[in-house]
Amino acid sequence: MKYPCLVPKSLCKVPIEVHLTGEGITEDGEPERTLDLSLLCNFQDSVKTIFTEEKKLVECTGTAYFPGDIAENFPSLSGGTVTVFSEEREIVHGMKARNPDGTVNYCKLEVK
């Protein structure tokens, strides 16, 4: 059975550079860069304002949606960075949304 793609390519218009890192580290103690991609995504920004006693903190976050599997050789999207709208952001959460048959329907990267 063919499952419908929940993130259609026609809605992915934002250029994004994705730099995924693996679980291991290099000899220098840095995360090893495993995959560099130039893709189009559907990107959604959100902003949260937190008031503390000393100051006001504004936290910008965003979510990038991709149709299909962006990293077929990796079982999970563990971390890295993205460059979107000329700004580099850290990946804090990655997800591969799967169909009932185990294939990947779409990928989601949450960044801050």
Coordinates of N, CA, C and O in Angstrom, one line a residue:
M1 N 0.8 -1.2 0.0 CA 0.0 0.0 0.0 C 0.9 1.2 0.0 O 1.9 1.3 0.7
K2 N 0.5 2.2 -0.8 CA 1.2 3.5 -0.8 C 0.6 4.5 0.1 O -0.6 4.8 0.0
Y3 N 1.3 5.0 1.0 CA 0.8 6.0 2.0 C 1.0 7.4 1.5 O 2.0 7.7 0.8
P4 N 0.1 8.3 1.7 CA 0.2 9.7 1.3 C 1.3 10.4 2.0 O 1.5 10.2 3.2
C5 N 2.1 11.2 1.4 CA 3.1 12.0 2.0 C 2.5 13.2 2.8 O 1.7 13.9 2.2
L6 N 2.7 13.3 4.1 CA 2.1 14.3 4.9 C 2.8 15.7 4.8 O 2.3 16.7 5.2
V7 N 4.0 15.7 4.1 CA 4.7 17.0 3.9 C 5.0 17.0 2.4 O 6.0 16.5 1.9
P8 N 4.0 17.5 1.6 CA 4.2 17.5 0.1 C 5.4 18.4 -0.3 O 5.7 19.4 0.3
K9 N 6.1 17.9 -1.4 CA 7.2 18.7 -1.9 C 6.8 20.1 -2.4 O 7.6 21.0 -2.3
S10 N 5.5 20.2 -2.8 CA 5.1 21.5 -3.3 C 5.0 22.6 -2.2 O 5.0 23.8 -2.5
L11 N 5.0 22.2 -0.9 CA 5.0 23.1 0.2 C 6.4 23.4 0.8 O 6.6 24.2 1.7
C12 N 7.4 22.7 0.2 CA 8.8 22.9 0.7 C 9.5 23.8 -0.2 O 10.0 23.4 -1.3
K13 N 9.7 25.1 0.2 CA 10.2 26.1 -0.7 C 11.4 26.9 -0.1 O 12.1 27.7 -0.7
V14 N 11.7 26.6 1.2 CA 12.8 27.3 1.9 C 14.1 26.6 1.8 O 14.2 25.4 2.2
P15 N 15.1 27.2 1.2 CA 16.4 26.6 1.1 C 17.1 26.4 2.5 O 17.0 27.4 3.3
I16 N 17.7 25.3 2.7 CA 18.3 25.0 4.0 C 19.5 24.1 3.8 O 19.5 23.3 3.0
E17 N 20.5 24.4 4.6 CA 21.8 23.6 4.6 C 21.7 22.8 5.9 O 21.6 23.3 7.0
V18 N 21.8 21.5 5.8 CA 21.7 20.6 7.0 C 23.0 19.9 7.1 O 23.6 19.3 6.2
H19 N 23.6 20.0 8.4 CA 24.9 19.3 8.7 C 24.6 18.4 9.9 O 24.5 18.8 11.0
L20 N 24.4 17.1 9.5 CA 24.1 16.1 10.6 C 25.4 15.6 11.1 O 26.4 15.3 10.4
T21 N 25.4 15.3 12.5 CA 26.6 14.7 13.1 C 26.2 13.4 13.7 O 25.0 13.1 13.9
G22 N 27.1 12.5 13.8 CA 26.9 11.2 14.3 C 27.1 11.1 15.8 O 27.3 12.1 16.5
E23 N 27.0 9.9 16.3 CA 27.1 9.7 17.7 C 28.6 9.7 18.2 O 28.9 10.0 19.3
G24 N 29.5 9.5 17.3 CA 31.0 9.4 17.7 C 31.6 10.8 17.7 O 31.0 11.8 17.4
I25 N 32.9 10.8 18.1 CA 33.7 12.0 18.1 C 35.0 11.8 17.4 O 35.5 10.7 17.2
T26 N 35.6 12.9 16.9 CA 36.9 12.9 16.2 C 38.0 12.8 17.2 O 37.8 12.8 18.4
E27 N 39.3 12.7 16.7 CA 40.4 12.7 17.6 C 40.6 14.0 18.4 O 41.1 14.0 19.5
D28 N 40.0 15.1 17.9 CA 40.0 16.4 18.6 C 38.9 16.6 19.6 O 38.9 17.6 20.2
G29 N 38.1 15.6 19.7 CA 37.0 15.7 20.7 C 35.7 16.4 20.2 O 34.8 16.6 20.9
E30 N 35.7 16.7 18.9 CA 34.5 17.3 18.3 C 33.6 16.2 17.7 O 34.0 15.1 17.4
P31 N 32.3 16.5 17.6 CA 31.4 15.6 17.0 C 31.8 15.4 15.5 O 32.1 16.3 14.8
E32 N 31.7 14.1 15.1 CA 32.1 13.9 13.7 C 30.9 14.3 12.8 O 29.7 14.0 13.0
R33 N 31.2 15.0 11.7 CA 30.2 15.4 10.8 C 30.0 14.3 9.8 O 31.0 13.8 9.2
T34 N 28.8 13.9 9.7 CA 28.6 12.7 8.9 C 27.9 12.9 7.6 O 28.0 12.2 6.6
L35 N 27.1 14.0 7.5 CA 26.3 14.2 6.3 C 26.0 15.7 6.1 O 25.6 16.4 7.0
D36 N 26.3 16.3 4.9 CA 26.0 17.7 4.6 C 25.0 17.7 3.4 O 25.3 17.1 2.4
L37 N 23.9 18.3 3.6 CA 22.8 18.3 2.6 C 22.4 19.8 2.3 O 22.3 20.6 3.2
S38 N 22.0 20.0 1.1 CA 21.4 21.2 0.6 C 20.0 20.8 0.2 O 19.9 20.1 -0.8
L39 N 19.0 21.3 0.9 CA 17.6 20.8 0.6 C 16.6 22.0 0.6 O 17.0 23.1 0.9
L40 N 15.4 21.7 0.3 CA 14.3 22.6 0.4 C 13.4 22.0 1.5 O 13.2 20.8 1.6
C41 N 12.8 22.9 2.4 CA 12.0 22.4 3.5 C 10.8 23.3 3.7 O 10.7 24.4 3.1
N42 N 9.9 22.9 4.5 CA 8.9 23.8 5.0 C 9.3 24.2 6.4 O 9.4 23.3 7.3
F43 N 9.6 25.5 6.6 CA 10.2 25.9 7.9 C 9.2 26.8 8.6 O 8.6 27.7 8.0
Q44 N 9.0 26.5 9.9 CA 8.1 27.2 10.7 C 8.9 27.8 11.9 O 9.5 27.0 12.6
D45 N 8.8 29.1 12.1 CA 9.5 29.8 13.3 C 8.5 29.9 14.4 O 7.3 30.1 14.2
S46 N 9.1 29.9 15.6 CA 8.3 30.3 16.8 C 9.2 31.0 17.8 O 10.4 30.7 17.8
V47 N 8.6 31.8 18.6 CA 9.4 32.6 19.6 C 8.7 32.5 20.9 O 7.5 32.6 21.0
K48 N 9.5 32.3 22.0 CA 9.0 32.2 23.3 C 9.7 33.2 24.2 O 10.9 33.2 24.2
T49 N 8.9 34.0 24.9 CA 9.5 35.0 25.8 C 9.4 34.5 27.3 O 8.3 34.1 27.7
I50 N 10.5 34.5 28.0 CA 10.6 34.0 29.4 C 11.0 35.2 30.2 O 12.0 35.8 30.0
F51 N 10.2 35.5 31.2 CA 10.6 36.6 32.1 C 11.1 36.0 33.4 O 10.5 35.2 34.1
T52 N 12.3 36.4 33.8 CA 12.9 36.0 35.1 C 13.0 37.3 35.9 O 12.7 38.4 35.5
E53 N 13.5 37.1 37.1 CA 13.6 38.3 38.0 C 14.6 39.2 37.6 O 14.5 40.5 37.8
E54 N 15.7 38.7 36.9 CA 16.8 39.6 36.5 C 16.6 40.2 35.1 O 17.0 41.3 34.8
K55 N 16.0 39.4 34.2 CA 16.0 39.9 32.8 C 14.9 39.2 32.0 O 14.2 38.3 32.5
K56 N 14.7 39.6 30.8 CA 13.8 39.1 29.9 C 14.6 38.2 28.9 O 15.6 38.7 28.3
L57 N 14.2 37.0 28.7 CA 14.9 36.1 27.8 C 14.0 35.7 26.6 O 12.8 35.3 26.8
V58 N 14.4 35.9 25.4 CA 13.7 35.6 24.2 C 14.3 34.4 23.6 O 15.5 34.4 23.2
E59 N 13.6 33.3 23.4 CA 14.1 32.1 22.8 C 13.5 31.8 21.5 O 12.2 31.7 21.4
C60 N 14.3 31.8 20.4 CA 13.8 31.6 19.1 C 14.0 30.1 18.8 O 15.0 29.5 19.0
T61 N 12.9 29.5 18.3 CA 13.0 28.1 17.9 C 12.3 28.0 16.5 O 11.6 28.9 16.1
G62 N 12.6 26.9 15.9 CA 12.0 26.6 14.6 C 11.9 25.1 14.3 O 12.6 24.3 15.0
T63 N 11.1 24.8 13.3 CA 10.9 23.4 12.9 C 11.0 23.3 11.4 O 10.3 24.1 10.7
A64 N 11.8 22.4 10.9 CA 12.0 22.2 9.5 C 11.4 20.8 9.2 O 11.7 19.8 9.8
Y65 N 10.5 20.8 8.2 CA 9.9 19.6 7.7 C 10.4 19.2 6.3 O 10.5 20.1 5.5
F66 N 10.7 17.9 6.1 CA 11.2 17.4 4.8 C 10.4 16.2 4.4 O 10.1 15.3 5.2
P67 N 10.0 16.2 3.1 CA 9.3 15.0 2.6 C 10.2 13.8 2.5 O 11.4 14.0 2.1
G68 N 9.8 12.6 2.9 CA 10.6 11.4 2.8 C 11.7 11.4 3.8 O 11.7 12.1 4.8
D69 N 12.7 10.5 3.5 CA 13.9 10.3 4.4 C 15.1 11.1 3.9 O 15.6 10.8 2.8
I70 N 15.6 12.0 4.7 CA 16.7 12.8 4.2 C 18.0 12.1 4.5 O 19.0 12.5 3.9
A71 N 18.1 11.1 5.4 CA 19.3 10.4 5.7 C 19.0 8.9 5.8 O 18.8 8.4 6.8
E72 N 18.9 8.3 4.6 CA 18.5 6.9 4.5 C 19.4 5.9 5.3 O 19.0 4.9 5.8
N73 N 20.7 6.2 5.3 CA 21.7 5.3 5.9 C 21.8 5.5 7.4 O 22.6 4.8 8.0
F74 N 21.0 6.4 8.0 CA 21.1 6.6 9.4 C 19.7 6.3 10.1 O 18.7 6.7 9.6
P75 N 19.8 5.5 11.2 CA 18.5 5.1 11.8 C 17.8 6.2 12.5 O 16.6 6.2 12.7
S76 N 18.6 7.2 12.9 CA 18.0 8.4 13.6 C 18.7 9.7 13.3 O 19.9 9.6 12.8
L77 N 18.1 10.8 13.5 CA 18.7 12.1 13.3 C 19.1 12.6 14.7 O 18.2 13.1 15.4
S78 N 20.4 12.5 15.0 CA 20.8 12.7 16.4 C 21.2 14.1 16.7 O 21.1 14.6 17.8
G79 N 21.7 14.9 15.8 CA 22.2 16.2 16.1 C 22.9 16.9 14.9 O 23.1 16.3 13.9
G80 N 23.3 18.1 15.1 CA 24.0 18.8 14.1 C 23.6 20.3 14.1 O 23.1 20.8 15.1
T81 N 23.7 20.9 12.9 CA 23.3 22.3 12.7 C 22.6 22.4 11.4 O 22.7 21.6 10.5
V82 N 21.8 23.5 11.3 CA 21.2 23.9 10.0 C 21.5 25.4 9.8 O 21.7 26.1 10.7
T83 N 21.6 25.7 8.5 CA 21.7 27.1 8.2 C 20.4 27.5 7.3 O 20.2 26.9 6.3
V84 N 19.6 28.4 7.9 CA 18.4 28.8 7.3 C 18.2 30.3 7.4 O 18.5 30.8 8.5
F85 N 17.8 31.0 6.4 CA 17.7 32.4 6.4 C 19.0 33.1 6.8 O 19.0 34.0 7.6
S86 N 20.1 32.5 6.4 CA 21.5 33.0 6.7 C 21.9 33.0 8.1 O 22.7 33.7 8.6
E87 N 21.2 32.1 8.9 CA 21.5 32.0 10.3 C 21.7 30.5 10.7 O 21.0 29.7 10.3
E88 N 22.8 30.3 11.4 CA 23.1 28.9 11.8 C 22.4 28.6 13.1 O 22.5 29.4 14.1
R89 N 21.7 27.5 13.1 CA 21.0 27.1 14.4 C 21.3 25.6 14.7 O 21.7 24.8 13.8
E90 N 21.2 25.3 16.0 CA 21.6 24.0 16.5 C 20.3 23.1 16.5 O 19.3 23.5 16.9
I91 N 20.5 21.8 16.0 CA 19.5 20.9 16.0 C 19.3 20.3 17.4 O 20.3 19.8 18.0
V92 N 18.1 20.4 18.0 CA 17.9 19.9 19.4 C 17.1 18.7 19.4 O 17.1 17.9 20.4
H93 N 16.3 18.4 18.3 CA 15.5 17.2 18.2 C 15.3 16.8 16.8 O 15.0 17.7 15.9
G94 N 15.5 15.6 16.5 CA 15.2 15.1 15.1 C 14.2 13.9 15.2 O 14.2 13.1 16.1
M95 N 13.4 13.8 14.1 CA 12.4 12.7 14.1 C 12.2 12.2 12.7 O 12.2 13.0 11.7
K96 N 12.1 10.9 12.5 CA 11.7 10.3 11.3 C 10.3 9.7 11.5 O 10.1 8.8 12.3
A97 N 9.3 10.4 10.9 CA 7.9 9.9 11.1 C 7.7 8.7 10.1 O 7.9 8.9 8.9
R98 N 7.3 7.6 10.7 CA 7.2 6.4 9.9 C 5.7 6.0 9.6 O 4.8 6.3 10.4
N99 N 5.6 5.4 8.5 CA 4.3 4.8 8.1 C 4.1 3.5 8.8 O 5.1 2.9 9.4
P100 N 2.9 2.9 8.8 CA 2.7 1.6 9.5 C 3.6 0.5 9.0 O 3.9 -0.5 9.7
D101 N 4.0 0.6 7.7 CA 4.9 -0.5 7.2 C 6.4 -0.2 7.4 O 7.2 -1.0 7.0
G102 N 6.7 0.8 8.2 CA 8.1 1.1 8.6 C 8.9 2.1 7.7 O 10.0 2.5 8.0
T103 N 8.3 2.4 6.5 CA 9.0 3.4 5.7 C 8.8 4.8 6.3 O 7.9 5.1 7.0
V104 N 9.7 5.7 5.9 CA 9.7 7.1 6.5 C 8.8 7.9 5.6 O 9.0 8.0 4.4
N105 N 7.8 8.6 6.2 CA 6.9 9.5 5.6 C 7.5 10.8 5.4 O 7.5 11.4 4.4
Y106 N 8.0 11.4 6.6 CA 8.7 12.7 6.5 C 9.7 12.8 7.7 O 9.6 12.0 8.6
C107 N 10.6 13.8 7.6 CA 11.5 14.0 8.7 C 11.3 15.4 9.2 O 10.8 16.3 8.5
K108 N 11.5 15.5 10.5 CA 11.3 16.8 11.2 C 12.6 17.1 12.0 O 13.1 16.3 12.8
L109 N 13.1 18.3 11.9 CA 14.2 18.8 12.7 C 13.8 20.0 13.5 O 13.3 21.0 12.9
E110 N 13.9 20.0 14.8 CA 13.6 21.1 15.7 C 14.9 21.8 16.0 O 15.9 21.1 16.4
V111 N 15.0 23.1 15.8 CA 16.2 23.9 16.0 C 16.0 25.0 17.0 O 14.9 25.4 17.2
K112 N 17.1 25.5 17.6 CA 17.0 26.7 18.4 C 18.1 27.6 18.0 O 19.1 27.3 17.3

